Amino acid sequence: RVQTKPAMSNRPFVAGQDTDRGAEWMRRAVSENLAWQSTANSIAASKNAEQPAVAGTDGNVASEEQFDWTQDEEEVELSVRLDGKPIAKNAVKVKFLPKSITIVYDGKEHLQLKWYGAVDVDGCTWTVDGDKLVITAEKASPATWPRVRI
């Protein structure tokens, strides 16, 4: 049992006083709710409870304005939409840096992205799949990212 359970007491409701934004219970509500949530999360984590899937994991594709992405612990994959036509491989330039990626297509910068976490540039590749540019980036350290960009 959680030892932080507050003592319960019933009090009569007083219109105007209990609904006032300055009421004591309203001032305490946010911090008490955060404390309860933190305690519940630590209990769930200690019992190996399964948390909801993070975006881009478990085969789910997460979508952003210019690209879709998926991930596992080791790598992240972007499927970048360029102009809707078949992509000329020689018109693509991709610059991988540990904390960012820049994609230039047909001489114009198409996407600049700051990674959520660091990637190993030696483990990064790109390929063309019809009208999409597929970027595969190896994460510098295995982890599930809550999102792909900062």
Short mmCIF file of C-alpha atoms in Angstrom, two decimals, residues 10-149:
data_model
loop_
_atom_site.label_atom_id
_atom_site.label_comp_id
_atom_site.label_asym_id
_atom_site.label_seq_id
_atom_site.Cartn_x
_atom_site.Cartn_y
_atom_site.Cartn_z
CA ASN A 10 -16.55 14.84 3.84
CA ARG A 11 -17.41 18.50 4.09
CA PRO A 12 -20.50 20.29 2.95
CA PHE A 13 -20.22 22.13 -0.36
CA VAL A 14 -20.49 25.92 -0.11
CA ALA A 15 -21.37 27.63 -3.41
CA GLY A 16 -19.17 30.62 -4.11
CA GLN A 17 -16.56 29.63 -1.54
CA ASP A 18 -15.62 26.17 -2.86
CA THR A 19 -15.84 27.30 -6.49
CA ASP A 20 -13.68 30.38 -5.95
CA ARG A 21 -10.40 30.19 -7.92
CA GLY A 22 -8.55 31.18 -4.77
CA ALA A 23 -10.02 28.32 -2.73
CA GLU A 24 -7.41 26.36 -0.82
CA TRP A 25 -8.24 23.05 -2.54
CA MET A 26 -7.78 24.65 -5.97
CA ARG A 27 -4.35 26.00 -5.01
CA ARG A 28 -3.27 22.54 -3.81
CA ALA A 29 -4.84 20.54 -6.66
CA VAL A 30 -2.02 20.80 -9.22
CA SER A 31 0.80 19.80 -6.87
CA GLU A 32 -1.25 17.02 -5.28
CA ASN A 33 -2.25 15.62 -8.66
CA LEU A 34 1.38 15.68 -9.84
CA ALA A 35 2.49 13.91 -6.66
CA TRP A 36 -0.16 11.21 -7.11
CA GLN A 37 0.75 10.78 -10.78
CA SER A 38 4.44 10.46 -9.94
CA THR A 39 3.70 7.86 -7.29
CA ALA A 40 1.40 5.91 -9.62
CA ASN A 41 4.04 5.95 -12.38
CA SER A 42 6.77 4.68 -10.07
CA ILE A 43 4.51 1.88 -8.82
CA ALA A 44 3.57 0.87 -12.37
CA ALA A 45 7.20 0.93 -13.49
CA SER A 46 8.34 -1.20 -10.57
CA LYS A 47 5.83 -3.91 -11.49
CA ASN A 48 6.95 -3.98 -15.13
CA ALA A 49 3.59 -2.64 -16.24
CA GLU A 50 3.39 -2.02 -19.96
CA GLN A 51 3.22 1.63 -20.91
CA PRO A 52 1.54 2.88 -24.10
CA ALA A 53 3.66 2.63 -27.24
CA VAL A 54 5.82 5.62 -28.07
CA ALA A 55 5.27 7.33 -31.42
CA GLY A 56 6.99 5.54 -34.27
CA THR A 57 7.38 2.23 -32.39
CA ASP A 58 5.71 -1.19 -32.50
CA GLY A 59 5.23 -0.93 -36.26
CA ASN A 60 3.25 2.30 -35.93
CA VAL A 61 4.25 5.04 -38.34
CA ALA A 62 4.36 8.55 -36.92
CA SER A 63 3.68 11.37 -39.39
CA GLU A 64 5.07 14.87 -39.52
CA GLU A 65 4.53 17.59 -42.13
CA GLN A 66 7.37 16.59 -44.49
CA PHE A 67 7.99 12.97 -43.53
CA ASP A 68 6.82 9.79 -41.82
CA TRP A 69 9.04 7.96 -39.36
CA THR A 70 9.47 4.74 -37.42
CA GLN A 71 12.04 3.62 -34.88
CA ASP A 72 13.35 0.81 -32.77
CA GLU A 73 15.95 0.94 -30.00
CA GLU A 74 18.84 0.93 -32.50
CA GLU A 75 17.76 3.16 -35.39
CA VAL A 76 15.25 5.65 -36.73
CA GLU A 77 13.91 5.64 -40.29
CA LEU A 78 12.46 8.66 -42.10
CA SER A 79 10.43 8.46 -45.29
CA VAL A 80 10.73 11.96 -46.71
CA ARG A 81 8.24 13.31 -49.25
CA LEU A 82 9.97 15.51 -51.79
CA ASP A 83 7.99 16.73 -54.80
CA GLY A 84 5.68 13.78 -55.53
CA LYS A 85 7.57 12.75 -58.68
CA PRO A 86 10.17 10.01 -59.04
CA ILE A 87 13.38 11.20 -57.39
CA ALA A 88 16.59 11.65 -59.36
CA LYS A 89 19.27 10.11 -57.15
CA ASN A 90 21.99 12.46 -58.43
CA ALA A 91 19.91 15.50 -57.34
CA VAL A 92 19.90 14.39 -53.67
CA LYS A 93 22.45 15.54 -51.09
CA VAL A 94 22.14 14.38 -47.51
CA LYS A 95 24.40 15.70 -44.76
CA PHE A 96 24.42 13.63 -41.59
CA LEU A 97 25.72 15.20 -38.38
CA PRO A 98 25.49 13.66 -34.88
CA LYS A 99 22.72 16.08 -33.84
CA SER A 100 21.14 17.04 -37.18
CA ILE A 101 20.42 16.12 -40.78
CA THR A 102 20.10 18.37 -43.83
CA ILE A 103 18.48 17.23 -47.07
CA VAL A 104 19.03 19.20 -50.28
CA TYR A 105 17.09 18.22 -53.39
CA ASP A 106 17.58 19.78 -56.79
CA GLY A 107 19.78 22.50 -55.27
CA LYS A 108 17.15 23.56 -52.68
CA GLU A 109 17.20 22.76 -48.98
CA HIS A 110 14.20 20.55 -48.42
CA LEU A 111 14.57 19.56 -44.77
CA GLN A 112 16.77 20.50 -41.86
CA LEU A 113 16.10 18.54 -38.72
CA LYS A 114 17.69 18.53 -35.28
CA TRP A 115 17.58 14.97 -33.96
CA TYR A 116 16.00 14.31 -30.56
CA GLY A 117 19.12 12.30 -29.66
CA ALA A 118 22.52 11.78 -31.21
CA VAL A 119 23.10 9.48 -34.20
CA ASP A 120 26.23 7.64 -35.34
CA VAL A 121 26.95 9.26 -38.71
CA ASP A 122 28.92 6.20 -39.87
CA GLY A 123 25.76 4.12 -39.46
CA CYS A 124 23.50 6.45 -41.47
CA THR A 125 22.35 5.78 -45.04
CA TRP A 126 19.78 6.97 -47.55
CA THR A 127 18.09 5.44 -50.56
CA VAL A 128 15.39 6.38 -53.06
CA ASP A 129 12.08 4.52 -53.11
CA GLY A 130 10.01 5.92 -55.98
CA ASP A 131 8.90 9.40 -54.93
CA LYS A 132 10.28 9.10 -51.38
CA LEU A 133 13.72 9.47 -49.89
CA VAL A 134 14.30 6.87 -47.18
CA ILE A 135 16.76 7.87 -44.45
CA THR A 136 18.06 5.28 -41.98
CA ALA A 137 20.00 6.68 -39.01
CA GLU A 138 21.71 4.54 -36.40
CA LYS A 139 21.25 5.93 -32.88
CA ALA A 140 24.47 6.69 -31.00
CA SER A 141 23.10 4.85 -27.95
CA PRO A 142 20.14 2.44 -27.90
CA ALA A 143 16.97 4.14 -26.69
CA THR A 144 13.40 4.82 -27.69
CA TRP A 145 12.92 8.47 -28.51
CA PRO A 146 9.57 10.11 -27.62
CA ARG A 147 9.84 12.12 -30.84
CA VAL A 148 12.32 12.37 -33.71
CA ARG A 149 13.13 16.07 -33.58
#
